[in-house]
Amino acid sequence: AVRADRTDLAKKILNDSQINNKENFTETAKFFAMMLTTLHDNLEVAQLLLNDFKGDQLIKFAHRAIENNSENILRYLLNEKHVAINDIYQASQWGLKKTALMLAAENGEKGIVSMLAAGLSQRINECDFGGSTALHYAVRNGKIELIKILLQR
């Protein structure tokens, strides 16, 4: 439903207790729905999905929002679901812990980096286990606009 841009159908499915119950809506199904929702930046469906998400699941949703440049969903997670920016970490395949800002600098667009950088004034230069900061990630990936934003902070 999300992939077909059928928000009405996704809402019906998520609101139907016969369909949306613990047996039918497994963790895998939740993860897949979360990925599609952030890929399409569909805030309406995200809001319905997020009713069932807690703790680490909210942080994983934030990771996907950052990786897929879902600025509206990320803003909702930060402002309405009170996901703390400093709690959004992701372990990379090499075991390096990336902050939300590092993820955004690596994958993101200007809006997400600006939003995160504004809320991280004291931790903007935090390093991963390899010594890289968000600025390093932006430079490595040739993200000139993001480099400018990070240098201004």
Short mmCIF file of C-alpha atoms in Angstrom, two decimals, residues 7 13 16 24 32 34 37 45 54 60 63 72 80 83 89 92 97 104 108 117 122-123 128 133 145-146:
data_model
loop_
_atom_site.label_atom_id
_atom_site.label_comp_id
_atom_site.label_asym_id
_atom_site.label_seq_id
_atom_site.Cartn_x
_atom_site.Cartn_y
_atom_site.Cartn_z
CA THR A 7 -2.09 6.00 2.06
CA ILE A 13 -4.77 -2.00 7.11
CA ASP A 16 -8.05 -2.90 11.12
CA ASN A 24 0.07 -10.93 11.46
CA PHE A 32 9.64 -3.61 5.99
CA MET A 34 9.14 1.23 8.27
CA THR A 37 7.40 4.53 4.80
CA VAL A 45 1.50 6.12 7.58
CA LYS A 54 8.89 1.88 21.43
CA LYS A 60 15.79 2.28 14.24
CA HIS A 63 18.06 5.64 11.36
CA ASN A 72 9.29 15.07 7.86
CA GLU A 80 6.46 14.33 18.86
CA VAL A 83 13.54 10.51 20.36
CA TYR A 89 23.47 5.73 17.06
CA SER A 92 28.46 0.18 11.14
CA LYS A 97 29.33 3.76 16.16
CA ALA A 104 23.14 12.39 7.90
CA GLY A 108 21.67 13.03 4.08
CA ALA A 117 23.37 20.18 13.77
CA GLN A 122 28.03 20.79 21.99
CA ARG A 123 28.38 17.35 20.38
CA ASP A 128 33.34 7.53 16.03
CA THR A 133 33.48 13.27 12.86
CA GLU A 145 26.65 21.92 1.07
CA LEU A 146 26.85 19.75 4.18
#
